[in-house]
mmCIF file of C-alpha atoms in Angstrom:
data_model
loop_
_atom_site.group_PDB
_atom_site.id
_atom_site.type_symbol
_atom_site.label_atom_id
_atom_site.label_comp_id
_atom_site.label_asym_id
_atom_site.label_seq_id
_atom_site.Cartn_x
_atom_site.Cartn_y
_atom_site.Cartn_z
ATOM 1 C CA MET Z 26 0.425 -36.163 4.646
ATOM 2 C CA ASP Z 27 -0.299 -37.310 8.120
ATOM 3 C CA PRO Z 28 -2.240 -35.009 10.379
ATOM 4 C CA ILE Z 29 -0.251 -33.264 13.070
ATOM 5 C CA PRO Z 30 -1.239 -34.462 16.526
ATOM 6 C CA ALA Z 31 -2.568 -31.770 18.848
ATOM 7 C CA PHE Z 32 -2.316 -29.109 16.191
ATOM 8 C CA ASP Z 33 -4.565 -26.704 18.083
ATOM 9 C CA GLU Z 34 -2.301 -26.798 21.121
ATOM 10 C CA ILE Z 35 0.749 -26.228 18.967
ATOM 11 C CA LEU Z 36 -0.933 -23.289 17.311
ATOM 12 C CA ALA Z 37 -1.921 -21.817 20.666
ATOM 13 C CA GLY Z 38 1.661 -22.172 21.838
ATOM 14 C CA ALA Z 39 2.953 -20.460 18.709
ATOM 15 C CA ARG Z 40 0.516 -17.607 19.216
ATOM 16 C CA ALA Z 41 1.862 -17.243 22.725
ATOM 17 C CA GLY Z 42 5.389 -17.045 21.316
ATOM 18 C CA GLU Z 43 6.631 -20.440 22.465
ATOM 19 C CA ALA Z 44 9.750 -21.572 20.666
ATOM 20 C CA GLN Z 45 8.871 -25.236 21.029
ATOM 21 C CA ALA Z 46 5.541 -24.730 19.280
ATOM 22 C CA PHE Z 47 7.218 -22.957 16.406
ATOM 23 C CA GLU Z 48 9.771 -25.717 16.188
ATOM 24 C CA ARG Z 49 7.017 -28.300 15.803
ATOM 25 C CA LEU Z 50 5.280 -26.234 13.159
ATOM 26 C CA TRP Z 51 8.556 -25.798 11.366
ATOM 27 C CA ARG Z 52 9.251 -29.547 11.442
ATOM 28 C CA ALA Z 53 5.793 -30.268 10.085
ATOM 29 C CA PHE Z 54 5.688 -27.740 7.271
ATOM 30 C CA HIS Z 55 9.189 -26.648 6.393
ATOM 31 C CA PRO Z 56 10.123 -29.656 4.226
ATOM 32 C CA ALA Z 57 7.109 -29.061 1.990
ATOM 33 C CA LEU Z 58 7.724 -25.323 1.928
ATOM 34 C CA GLY Z 59 11.385 -25.815 1.008
ATOM 35 C CA ARG Z 60 10.522 -28.266 -1.738
ATOM 36 C CA TYR Z 61 7.916 -25.933 -3.179
ATOM 37 C CA PHE Z 62 10.495 -23.172 -3.444
ATOM 38 C CA ARG Z 63 13.096 -25.567 -4.836
ATOM 39 C CA VAL Z 64 10.691 -26.159 -7.715
ATOM 40 C CA ALA Z 65 9.406 -22.615 -8.150
ATOM 41 C CA ALA Z 66 12.516 -20.541 -7.341
ATOM 42 C CA PRO Z 67 15.526 -22.795 -6.844
ATOM 43 C CA ASP Z 68 17.953 -19.873 -6.809
ATOM 44 C CA ALA Z 69 16.361 -18.338 -3.715
ATOM 45 C CA ALA Z 70 14.592 -21.264 -2.082
ATOM 46 C CA GLU Z 71 16.198 -20.914 1.329
ATOM 47 C CA ASP Z 72 15.728 -17.155 1.516
ATOM 48 C CA LEU Z 73 12.118 -17.325 0.437
ATOM 49 C CA ALA Z 74 11.348 -20.085 2.913
ATOM 50 C CA SER Z 75 12.888 -17.997 5.708
ATOM 51 C CA GLU Z 76 10.897 -14.931 4.679
ATOM 52 C CA THR Z 77 7.727 -16.983 4.587
ATOM 53 C CA TRP Z 78 8.323 -18.328 8.080
ATOM 54 C CA LEU Z 79 9.151 -14.914 9.484
ATOM 55 C CA GLN Z 80 6.025 -13.447 7.958
ATOM 56 C CA SER Z 81 3.905 -16.254 9.331
ATOM 57 C CA ALA Z 82 5.468 -15.806 12.780
ATOM 58 C CA ARG Z 83 4.659 -12.113 12.710
ATOM 59 C CA ASP Z 84 1.053 -12.753 11.638
ATOM 60 C CA ILE Z 85 0.275 -15.956 13.481
ATOM 61 C CA ARG Z 86 -1.750 -14.166 16.123
ATOM 62 C CA ARG Z 87 -4.221 -13.178 13.453
ATOM 63 C CA PHE Z 88 -4.532 -16.682 12.033
ATOM 64 C CA ARG Z 89 -7.642 -18.689 12.871
ATOM 65 C CA GLY Z 90 -8.273 -22.215 11.642
ATOM 66 C CA ASP Z 91 -7.255 -25.830 11.651
ATOM 67 C CA GLU Z 92 -4.251 -27.606 10.268
ATOM 68 C CA HIS Z 93 -5.550 -27.607 6.731
ATOM 69 C CA ALA Z 94 -6.281 -23.885 6.909
ATOM 70 C CA PHE Z 95 -2.816 -23.288 8.303
ATOM 71 C CA ARG Z 96 -1.254 -25.160 5.388
ATOM 72 C CA ARG Z 97 -3.255 -23.085 2.942
ATOM 73 C CA TRP Z 98 -2.357 -19.879 4.808
ATOM 74 C CA LEU Z 99 1.337 -20.714 4.909
ATOM 75 C CA PHE Z 100 1.487 -21.475 1.210
ATOM 76 C CA THR Z 101 -0.435 -18.323 0.428
ATOM 77 C CA ILE Z 102 2.290 -16.349 2.173
ATOM 78 C CA ALA Z 103 4.865 -18.445 0.344
ATOM 79 C CA ARG Z 104 3.347 -17.660 -3.015
ATOM 80 C CA HIS Z 105 3.248 -13.952 -2.222
ATOM 81 C CA ARG Z 106 6.932 -14.065 -1.371
ATOM 82 C CA LEU Z 107 7.558 -15.935 -4.604
ATOM 83 C CA LEU Z 108 5.714 -13.309 -6.645
ATOM 84 C CA ASP Z 109 7.701 -10.554 -4.929
ATOM 85 C CA HIS Z 110 10.891 -12.392 -5.752
ATOM 86 C CA GLN Z 111 9.916 -12.865 -9.395
ATOM 87 C CA ARG Z 112 8.934 -9.213 -9.656
ATOM 88 C CA LYS Z 113 12.277 -8.173 -8.243
ATOM 89 C CA GLN Z 114 14.070 -10.493 -10.647
ATOM 90 C CA ARG Z 115 12.266 -8.936 -13.591
ATOM 91 C CA ARG Z 116 13.059 -5.454 -12.318
ATOM 92 C CA ASP Z 117 16.715 -6.240 -11.772
ATOM 93 C CA LYS Z 118 16.803 -8.364 -14.922
ATOM 94 C CA THR Z 119 18.847 -11.010 -13.181
ATOM 95 C CA ASP Z 120 19.054 -14.491 -14.579
ATOM 96 C CA PRO Z 121 18.161 -17.265 -12.216
ATOM 97 C CA VAL Z 122 21.187 -19.017 -10.820
ATOM 98 C CA PRO Z 123 21.433 -22.577 -12.098
ATOM 99 C CA HIS Z 124 20.578 -24.901 -9.280
ATOM 100 C CA ASP Z 125 20.809 -28.631 -8.895
ATOM 101 C CA SER Z 126 21.960 -30.504 -11.927
ATOM 102 C CA LEU Z 127 18.956 -31.424 -13.962
ATOM 103 C CA PRO Z 128 18.387 -35.131 -14.156
ATOM 104 C CA GLU Z 129 19.391 -35.483 -17.747
ATOM 105 C CA SER Z 130 21.175 -38.619 -16.649
ATOM 106 C CA ALA Z 131 18.518 -39.849 -14.287
ATOM 107 C CA ASP Z 132 19.033 -43.477 -13.851
ATOM 108 C CA THR Z 133 15.991 -45.232 -15.209
ATOM 109 C CA ALA Z 134 16.724 -48.160 -12.967
ATOM 110 C CA ASP Z 135 16.431 -45.807 -10.023
ATOM 111 C CA LEU Z 136 13.034 -44.712 -11.226
ATOM 112 C CA VAL Z 137 11.811 -48.208 -11.553
ATOM 113 C CA GLU Z 138 13.264 -49.293 -8.283
ATOM 114 C CA GLU Z 139 12.031 -46.082 -6.662
ATOM 115 C CA ARG Z 140 15.421 -45.107 -5.399
ATOM 116 C CA LEU Z 141 14.935 -41.653 -6.771
ATOM 117 C CA SER Z 142 16.009 -38.970 -4.348
ATOM 118 C CA THR Z 143 13.752 -36.054 -3.458
ATOM 119 C CA ALA Z 144 16.210 -33.664 -5.088
ATOM 120 C CA GLN Z 145 16.091 -35.603 -8.338
ATOM 121 C CA ALA Z 146 12.314 -35.728 -8.249
ATOM 122 C CA LEU Z 147 12.063 -31.986 -7.664
ATOM 123 C CA ALA Z 148 14.543 -31.339 -10.439
ATOM 124 C CA LEU Z 149 12.405 -33.435 -12.781
ATOM 125 C CA ILE Z 150 9.292 -31.451 -11.879
ATOM 126 C CA ARG Z 151 11.264 -28.280 -12.471
ATOM 127 C CA THR Z 152 11.813 -29.271 -16.091
ATOM 128 C CA LEU Z 153 8.120 -28.572 -16.687
ATOM 129 C CA PRO Z 154 6.847 -25.162 -17.814
ATOM 130 C CA PRO Z 155 6.708 -22.935 -14.699
ATOM 131 C CA ALA Z 156 2.911 -22.861 -14.363
ATOM 132 C CA GLN Z 157 2.654 -26.640 -14.656
ATOM 133 C CA ALA Z 158 5.579 -27.164 -12.313
ATOM 134 C CA GLU Z 159 4.040 -24.917 -9.682
ATOM 135 C CA ALA Z 160 0.645 -26.548 -9.950
ATOM 136 C CA VAL Z 161 2.153 -30.016 -9.595
ATOM 137 C CA ALA Z 162 4.330 -28.887 -6.688
ATOM 138 C CA LEU Z 163 1.397 -27.356 -4.846
ATOM 139 C CA ARG Z 164 -0.625 -30.517 -5.326
ATOM 140 C CA VAL Z 165 2.056 -33.080 -4.605
ATOM 141 C CA VAL Z 166 4.554 -31.334 -2.356
ATOM 142 C CA ALA Z 167 2.314 -28.922 -0.489
ATOM 143 C CA GLY Z 168 -0.553 -31.399 -0.428
ATOM 144 C CA LEU Z 169 -3.207 -28.820 -1.263
ATOM 145 C CA PRO Z 170 -6.478 -29.800 -2.957
ATOM 146 C CA VAL Z 171 -7.472 -28.428 -6.344
ATOM 147 C CA ALA Z 172 -9.720 -25.734 -4.897
ATOM 148 C CA ASP Z 173 -6.948 -24.306 -2.727
ATOM 149 C CA VAL Z 174 -4.403 -24.400 -5.522
ATOM 150 C CA ALA Z 175 -6.874 -22.679 -7.795
ATOM 151 C CA ARG Z 176 -7.409 -19.922 -5.247
ATOM 152 C CA LEU Z 177 -3.678 -19.571 -4.712
ATOM 153 C CA LEU Z 178 -2.880 -19.344 -8.398
ATOM 154 C CA GLY Z 179 -5.899 -17.183 -9.186
ATOM 155 C CA LYS Z 180 -7.265 -19.764 -11.605
ATOM 156 C CA ARG Z 181 -10.373 -21.882 -11.886
ATOM 157 C CA PRO Z 182 -10.230 -25.405 -10.527
ATOM 158 C CA GLY Z 183 -10.693 -26.774 -14.035
ATOM 159 C CA ALA Z 184 -7.692 -24.809 -15.250
ATOM 160 C CA VAL Z 185 -5.607 -26.195 -12.402
ATOM 161 C CA ARG Z 186 -6.666 -29.740 -13.294
ATOM 162 C CA VAL Z 187 -5.673 -29.160 -16.901
ATOM 163 C CA LEU Z 188 -2.337 -27.663 -15.851
ATOM 164 C CA THR Z 189 -1.599 -30.588 -13.582
ATOM 165 C CA SER Z 190 -2.686 -33.175 -16.099
ATOM 166 C CA ARG Z 191 -0.559 -31.631 -18.832
ATOM 167 C CA GLY Z 192 2.332 -31.373 -16.434
ATOM 168 C CA LEU Z 193 2.167 -35.036 -15.574
ATOM 169 C CA ARG Z 194 1.889 -35.986 -19.231
ATOM 170 C CA ALA Z 195 4.917 -33.840 -20.033
ATOM 171 C CA LEU Z 196 6.741 -35.445 -17.158
ATOM 172 C CA ALA Z 197 5.891 -38.878 -18.494
ATOM 173 C CA ASP Z 198 7.198 -37.901 -21.939
ATOM 174 C CA HIS Z 199 10.368 -36.516 -20.409
ATOM 175 C CA LEU Z 200 10.947 -39.678 -18.426
ATOM 176 C CA GLU Z 201 10.338 -41.757 -21.524
ATOM 177 C CA ARG Z 202 12.968 -39.781 -23.414
ATOM 178 C CA LEU Z 203 15.372 -40.298 -20.545
ATOM 179 C CA ARG Z 204 14.664 -43.986 -20.574
ATOM 180 C CA LEU Z 205 15.339 -44.235 -24.275
ATOM 181 C CA ARG Z 206 18.564 -42.340 -23.827
ATOM 182 C CA ASP Z 207 19.668 -44.696 -21.099
ATOM 183 C CA PRO Z 208 21.969 -47.327 -22.609
ATOM 184 C CA ASN Z 209 20.625 -49.861 -20.160
ATOM 185 C CA HIS Z 210 16.986 -49.096 -20.848
ATOM 186 C CA GLU Z 211 16.366 -52.568 -22.173
ATOM 187 C CA ASP Z 212 17.488 -54.005 -18.871
ATOM 188 C CA ALA Z 213 15.682 -51.373 -16.892
ATOM 189 C CA SER Z 214 12.389 -51.954 -18.563
ATOM 190 C CA THR Z 215 12.485 -55.609 -17.887
ATOM 191 C CA MET I 290 -2.011 -36.950 1.300
ATOM 192 C CA PRO I 291 -5.678 -36.514 2.111
ATOM 193 C CA LYS I 292 -8.028 -37.934 -0.480
ATOM 194 C CA HIS I 293 -10.376 -35.537 -2.175
ATOM 195 C CA ARG I 294 -13.663 -35.945 -3.842
ATOM 196 C CA ASP I 295 -12.125 -35.788 -7.312
ATOM 197 C CA ASP I 296 -9.697 -38.613 -6.611
ATOM 198 C CA ARG I 297 -11.319 -40.823 -9.247
ATOM 199 C CA ASP I 298 -9.692 -38.735 -11.925
ATOM 200 C CA PRO I 299 -6.546 -40.652 -13.125
ATOM 201 C CA THR I 300 -4.462 -37.545 -12.635
ATOM 202 C CA GLU I 301 -5.794 -37.182 -9.125
ATOM 203 C CA GLU I 302 -5.077 -40.817 -8.419
ATOM 204 C CA LEU I 303 -1.571 -40.339 -9.648
ATOM 205 C CA LEU I 304 -1.121 -37.226 -7.539
ATOM 206 C CA ALA I 305 -2.456 -39.119 -4.551
ATOM 207 C CA GLY I 306 0.296 -41.696 -5.025
ATOM 208 C CA THR I 307 -1.723 -44.477 -6.585
ATOM 209 C CA LEU I 308 -1.318 -45.672 -10.125
ATOM 210 C CA PRO I 309 -4.451 -45.792 -12.263
ATOM 211 C CA SER I 310 -5.265 -49.267 -13.518
ATOM 212 C CA ASP I 311 -5.033 -48.188 -17.141
ATOM 213 C CA ALA I 312 -1.799 -46.280 -16.718
ATOM 214 C CA THR I 313 0.996 -46.796 -19.211
ATOM 215 C CA PRO I 314 4.489 -47.739 -17.988
ATOM 216 C CA ALA I 315 5.560 -44.108 -18.432
ATOM 217 C CA TYR I 316 3.093 -43.101 -15.749
ATOM 218 C CA ASP I 317 4.563 -45.715 -13.492
ATOM 219 C CA ARG I 318 7.738 -43.687 -13.547
ATOM 220 C CA VAL I 319 5.795 -40.466 -13.022
ATOM 221 C CA ALA I 320 4.211 -41.966 -9.935
ATOM 222 C CA ALA I 321 7.685 -42.798 -8.669
ATOM 223 C CA VAL I 322 8.768 -39.192 -9.179
ATOM 224 C CA LEU I 323 5.717 -37.861 -7.381
ATOM 225 C CA ARG I 324 6.202 -40.249 -4.474
ATOM 226 C CA ALA I 325 9.785 -39.111 -4.140
ATOM 227 C CA ALA I 326 8.807 -35.432 -4.363
ATOM 228 C CA GLY I 327 6.195 -35.774 -1.645
ATOM 229 C CA GLY I 328 8.095 -38.282 0.442
ATOM 230 C CA PRO I 329 9.026 -38.028 4.076
ATOM 231 C CA PRO I 330 11.464 -35.288 5.047
ATOM 232 C CA SER I 331 15.137 -36.036 5.125
ATOM 233 C CA ASP I 332 17.397 -35.211 8.067
ATOM 234 C CA SER I 333 18.977 -32.373 6.134
ATOM 235 C CA GLU I 334 15.570 -30.797 5.573
ATOM 236 C CA LEU I 335 14.844 -30.877 9.283
ATOM 237 C CA ALA I 336 18.254 -29.625 10.346
ATOM 238 C CA GLY I 337 18.079 -26.394 12.299
ATOM 239 C CA ALA I 338 14.527 -26.883 13.512
ATOM 240 C CA GLU I 339 15.371 -25.879 17.057
ATOM 241 C CA THR I 340 17.111 -22.683 16.004
ATOM 242 C CA ALA I 341 14.264 -21.874 13.650
ATOM 243 C CA GLY I 342 11.756 -22.324 16.469
ATOM 244 C CA ILE I 343 13.642 -19.923 18.721
ATOM 245 C CA ARG I 344 13.994 -17.303 15.997
ATOM 246 C CA LEU I 345 10.371 -17.536 14.947
ATOM 247 C CA ALA I 346 9.168 -17.265 18.517
ATOM 248 C CA ALA I 347 11.326 -14.174 18.954
ATOM 249 C CA ALA I 348 9.919 -12.707 15.744
ATOM 250 C CA ALA I 349 6.374 -13.393 16.923
ATOM 251 C CA ARG I 350 7.032 -11.711 20.269
ATOM 252 C CA ARG I 351 8.665 -8.721 18.597
ATOM 253 C CA SER I 352 5.699 -8.403 16.286
ATOM 254 C CA GLU I 353 3.317 -8.513 19.217
ATOM 255 C CA GLY I 354 5.209 -5.691 20.922
ATOM 256 C CA SER I 355 5.378 -3.537 17.839
ATOM 257 C CA THR I 356 1.682 -4.060 17.160
ATOM 258 C CA ARG I 357 0.841 -2.771 20.602
ATOM 259 C CA ARG I 358 3.216 0.166 20.343
ATOM 260 C CA GLY I 359 2.321 1.261 16.832
ATOM 261 C CA MET I 360 -1.364 1.841 17.279
ATOM 262 C CA GLY I 361 -1.521 4.684 14.780
ATOM 263 C CA MET I 362 -4.104 7.421 14.740
ATOM 264 C CA SER I 363 -7.118 5.136 14.628
ATOM 265 C CA GLY I 364 -5.742 3.161 17.548
ATOM 266 C CA MET I 365 -5.129 6.364 19.486
ATOM 267 C CA TRP I 366 -8.681 7.496 18.800
ATOM 268 C CA ARG I 367 -10.015 4.134 19.973
ATOM 269 C CA GLY I 368 -7.910 4.462 23.118
ATOM 270 C CA ILE I 369 -9.243 7.955 23.834
ATOM 271 C CA ARG I 370 -12.812 6.844 23.195
ATOM 272 C CA ALA I 371 -12.373 3.935 25.563
ATOM 273 C CA LYS I 372 -11.096 6.142 28.364
ATOM 274 C CA VAL I 373 -13.148 9.321 27.982
ATOM 275 C CA PRO I 374 -16.861 9.015 28.805
ATOM 276 C CA ASN I 375 -19.294 10.123 26.145
ATOM 277 C CA VAL I 376 -20.580 12.992 28.272
ATOM 278 C CA VAL I 377 -17.122 14.500 28.713
ATOM 279 C CA LEU I 378 -16.383 14.078 25.037
ATOM 280 C CA GLY I 379 -19.661 15.794 24.211
ATOM 281 C CA VAL I 380 -18.802 18.739 26.461
ATOM 282 C CA ILE I 381 -15.359 19.098 24.884
ATOM 283 C CA ILE I 382 -16.738 18.979 21.356
ATOM 284 C CA GLY I 383 -19.504 21.379 22.340
ATOM 285 C CA MET I 384 -17.005 23.846 23.731
ATOM 286 C CA MET I 385 -14.916 23.604 20.585
ATOM 287 C CA VAL I 386 -17.925 24.176 18.336
ATOM 288 C CA GLY I 387 -19.314 26.920 20.589
ATOM 289 C CA GLY I 388 -15.980 28.726 20.721
ATOM 290 C CA GLY I 389 -15.728 28.671 16.952
ATOM 291 C CA ALA I 390 -19.259 29.997 16.605
ATOM 292 C CA PHE I 391 -18.496 32.754 19.103
ATOM 293 C CA ALA I 392 -15.427 33.789 17.155
ATOM 294 C CA VAL I 393 -17.418 33.878 13.937
ATOM 295 C CA ALA I 394 -20.135 35.919 15.610
ATOM 296 C CA GLN I 395 -17.523 38.370 16.854
ATOM 297 C CA THR I 396 -16.087 38.815 13.400
ATOM 298 C CA VAL I 397 -19.476 39.141 11.763
ATOM 299 C CA GLY I 398 -20.744 41.590 14.363
ATOM 300 C CA ASN I 399 -17.814 43.927 13.888
ATOM 301 C CA HIS I 400 -18.814 45.441 10.556
ATOM 302 C CA GLY I 401 -15.810 46.607 8.599
ATOM 303 C CA GLY I 402 -13.363 44.516 10.575
ATOM 304 C CA PRO I 403 -10.942 45.571 13.284
ATOM 305 C CA ASN I 404 -8.586 47.592 11.061
ATOM 306 C CA PRO I 405 -8.924 51.384 10.974
ATOM 307 C CA ARG I 406 -10.350 52.905 7.814
ATOM 308 C CA PHE I 407 -10.214 56.324 6.223
ATOM 309 C CA HIS I 408 -13.231 58.124 7.658
ATOM 310 C CA ASP I 409 -12.349 61.784 7.370
ATOM 311 C CA ALA I 410 -15.620 63.734 7.230
ATOM 312 C CA ARG I 411 -13.980 66.662 5.533
ATOM 313 C CA VAL I 412 -12.911 64.533 2.562
ATOM 314 C CA CYS I 413 -15.790 62.094 2.621
ATOM 315 C CA ASN I 414 -18.369 64.797 2.426
ATOM 316 C CA LEU I 415 -20.666 63.514 -0.279
ATOM 317 C CA VAL I 416 -22.894 62.078 2.422
ATOM 318 C CA ASP I 417 -23.125 62.494 6.142
ATOM 319 C CA VAL I 418 -20.687 59.784 7.181
ATOM 320 C CA ASP I 419 -21.828 59.978 10.789
ATOM 321 C CA THR I 420 -24.927 58.094 9.714
ATOM 322 C CA LEU I 421 -22.886 55.170 8.326
ATOM 323 C CA PRO I 422 -22.610 52.085 10.539
ATOM 324 C CA GLY I 423 -19.551 51.380 12.734
ATOM 325 C CA ASN I 424 -16.288 50.917 10.912
ATOM 326 C CA TRP I 425 -17.944 51.636 7.599
ATOM 327 C CA THR I 426 -16.353 50.484 4.397
ATOM 328 C CA HIS I 427 -15.751 51.989 0.998
ATOM 329 C CA GLY I 428 -18.735 50.026 -0.246
ATOM 330 C CA ASP I 429 -20.917 51.488 2.475
ATOM 331 C CA TYR I 430 -19.802 54.963 1.476
ATOM 332 C CA VAL I 431 -20.415 54.440 -2.249
ATOM 333 C CA SER I 432 -23.805 52.864 -1.583
ATOM 334 C CA ALA I 433 -24.816 55.763 0.612
ATOM 335 C CA VAL I 434 -23.742 58.261 -2.032
ATOM 336 C CA GLU I 435 -25.649 56.315 -4.683
ATOM 337 C CA LYS I 436 -28.799 56.506 -2.606
ATOM 338 C CA LYS I 437 -28.405 60.186 -1.988
ATOM 339 C CA ASP I 438 -27.120 61.342 -5.361
ATOM 340 C CA PRO I 439 -26.459 58.751 -8.067
ATOM 341 C CA SER I 440 -24.585 61.243 -10.187
ATOM 342 C CA LYS I 441 -21.813 61.368 -7.591
ATOM 343 C CA VAL I 442 -21.257 57.625 -7.423
ATOM 344 C CA ARG I 443 -18.232 57.814 -9.679
ATOM 345 C CA GLU I 444 -16.632 60.445 -7.528
ATOM 346 C CA ALA I 445 -17.388 58.437 -4.412
ATOM 347 C CA ALA I 446 -15.968 55.291 -5.931
ATOM 348 C CA GLN I 447 -12.762 57.060 -6.816
ATOM 349 C CA SER I 448 -12.287 58.328 -3.301
ATOM 350 C CA ASP I 449 -10.421 56.602 -0.499
ATOM 351 C CA CYS I 450 -13.333 56.881 1.845
ATOM 352 C CA GLY I 451 -13.865 53.728 3.845
ATOM 353 C CA LYS I 452 -10.699 52.059 2.600
ATOM 354 C CA PRO I 453 -8.315 50.552 5.163
ATOM 355 C CA ASN I 454 -5.573 52.777 6.405
ATOM 356 C CA LYS I 455 -1.906 51.994 5.741
ATOM 357 C CA GLY I 456 -0.350 49.454 8.068
ATOM 358 C CA ALA I 457 -3.289 47.133 8.203
ATOM 359 C CA LYS I 458 -2.853 43.502 7.190
ATOM 360 C CA GLY I 459 -3.197 42.144 3.670
ATOM 361 C CA ASN I 460 -4.080 43.944 0.528
ATOM 362 C CA LYS I 461 -6.615 46.004 2.376
ATOM 363 C CA GLY I 462 -3.889 47.357 4.600
ATOM 364 C CA LYS I 463 -1.909 48.702 1.726
ATOM 365 C CA GLY I 464 -4.199 51.614 1.529
ATOM 366 C CA PRO I 465 -5.645 53.082 -1.597
ATOM 367 C CA LYS I 466 -4.241 51.673 -4.795
ATOM 368 C CA PRO I 467 -1.921 53.894 -6.792
ATOM 369 C CA GLU I 468 -3.167 55.525 -9.900
ATOM 370 C CA LYS I 469 -2.912 53.268 -12.874
ATOM 371 C CA SER I 470 -0.198 54.286 -15.233
ATOM 372 C CA ASN I 471 -0.417 53.800 -18.962
ATOM 373 C CA GLU I 472 3.014 52.276 -19.130
ATOM 374 C CA PRO I 473 3.040 48.818 -20.607
ATOM 375 C CA GLU I 474 3.199 46.092 -18.096
ATOM 376 C CA GLY I 475 6.618 44.698 -17.469
ATOM 377 C CA LYS I 476 8.410 47.834 -18.381
ATOM 378 C CA PRO I 477 10.884 48.722 -15.665
ATOM 379 C CA THR I 478 9.744 51.696 -13.761
ATOM 380 C CA THR I 479 11.984 54.260 -12.225
ATOM 381 C CA PRO I 480 12.061 53.902 -8.513
ATOM 382 C CA ALA I 481 10.233 56.631 -6.754
ATOM 383 C CA THR I 482 13.284 57.493 -4.718
ATOM 384 C CA LYS I 483 15.225 58.428 -7.846
ATOM 385 C CA LYS I 484 12.616 60.835 -9.068
ATOM 386 C CA PRO I 485 13.666 64.380 -8.729
ATOM 387 C CA SER I 486 11.877 65.518 -5.693
ATOM 388 C CA PRO I 487 9.653 68.492 -6.250
ATOM 389 C CA PRO I 488 10.286 71.594 -4.321
ATOM 390 C CA PRO I 489 8.975 71.431 -0.821
ATOM 391 C CA SER I 490 5.361 72.285 -0.776
ATOM 392 C CA PRO I 491 3.039 72.691 2.141
ATOM 393 C CA THR I 492 0.496 70.489 0.386
ATOM 394 C CA PRO I 493 1.355 67.059 -0.896
ATOM 395 C CA SER I 494 1.353 66.531 -4.604
ATOM 396 C CA PRO I 495 -1.224 64.200 -6.109
ATOM 397 C CA SER I 496 1.398 61.546 -6.766
ATOM 398 C CA GLU I 497 2.489 61.591 -3.148
ATOM 399 C CA THR I 498 -1.079 61.241 -2.080
ATOM 400 C CA VAL I 499 -1.499 58.203 -4.291
ATOM 401 C CA THR I 500 1.495 56.341 -3.030
ATOM 402 C CA SER I 501 1.099 57.180 0.583
ATOM 403 C CA SER I 502 -1.734 56.424 2.869
ATOM 404 C CA PRO I 503 -4.539 58.906 3.025
ATOM 405 C CA SER I 504 -3.426 61.802 5.011
ATOM 406 C CA PRO I 505 -5.445 62.305 8.111
ATOM 407 C CA GLU I 506 -6.153 65.833 7.115
ATOM 408 C CA PRO I 507 -5.943 66.322 3.367
ATOM 409 C CA SER I 508 -7.033 69.530 1.884
ATOM 410 C CA PRO I 509 -10.594 69.347 0.638
ATOM 411 C CA THR I 510 -9.585 71.297 -2.408
ATOM 412 C CA GLU I 511 -6.876 69.044 -3.672
ATOM 413 C CA PRO I 512 -7.858 66.524 -6.314
ATOM 414 C CA THR I 513 -8.838 63.163 -4.993
ATOM 415 C CA PRO I 514 -6.496 60.425 -6.054
ATOM 416 C CA ALA I 515 -7.762 58.370 -8.926
ATOM 417 C CA THR I 516 -8.146 54.750 -7.959
ATOM 418 C CA THR I 517 -9.564 51.757 -9.605
ATOM 419 C CA PRO I 518 -13.175 51.370 -8.593
ATOM 420 C CA SER I 519 -13.227 48.499 -6.231
ATOM 421 C CA VAL I 520 -16.004 46.093 -5.456
ATOM 422 C CA PRO I 521 -17.781 47.304 -2.407
ATOM 423 C CA SER I 522 -16.383 45.418 0.482
ATOM 424 C CA THR I 523 -18.346 44.411 3.424
#
């Protein structure tokens, strides 16, 4: 993830309540935030992203730090919103709404040729057990290092590494099964 | 994605978008998935950025305003402390503490409290009540009797001497307690108004004396109403 030019100025503008500064922050971080929620809570991704942004806007005057700290701060808020949402779901006993079609028919040729869409990639990550999926999403989508993910998830860095590693292995197995199911897998593998 | 110190781990390399040299073909596909998941934002993901910026800025400004308005008690105290010099605050607190101490001193100094008590010398004749201090209490009276003649303590304790007169506040103001009856508790009692009234008598009957406040001038010969011995009050 490329560093945001003049991040400090943008942050100062956002603290002063400038719409343009918030727009630039939103452009820089919203795609990652949205993708994280599309993995962790696809049924409420948009709502949770909005709540996260509103909370960050309300608290931005209290934030101190650089771009990396802001990313960590934003995703900490995001995870809190996610936990609230999951708690509410358990209380209301509502089943998650099915989201994007899972890539049961992911075209192996697309994978090889890297024409996989972001939505398909996120849907593939979502097939993992929730803890693994979240760890992978925070590493890959949010771009957070192990230490930050560990702090966010309340785990040790070693546990996060194990989660991620197992998640990637499971993803590899899943993709292999898809490839074998693909009638053109012989062609695709060549 | 920024590289981290643990990037030599194959998993970390994969997460960073590079394929480890010893990776199997399956991991090649995983790398493709991860690249797609962390790829550049699409136009649809960035749609509405301008509106979002305006709304977030408005939310930030609203929050700023509400933070300033809703200071709460601690904020109010900080505001007062910032405006009021320490000397003035000290004087105010001193006056408050001094006033309280003065009130306490007033209450303590007035022995027996402000409420009138039964001090009739013709009834309370076991000691010279003129020697008792100020608005002397039942306890003062009993103690004085005990000092003078211990054998009359019981009689003194059963008297109304020093007890608050009727009309005063609280339990003390209810006057001497009525004589304890032997009826079991909870049993409905006949209201006093329904009792057949005795023939008019120039002297009140004992029962009337019990239920009413001590008469200012009871006959010295009539029996003193039996009351529960109370703890000497101060």
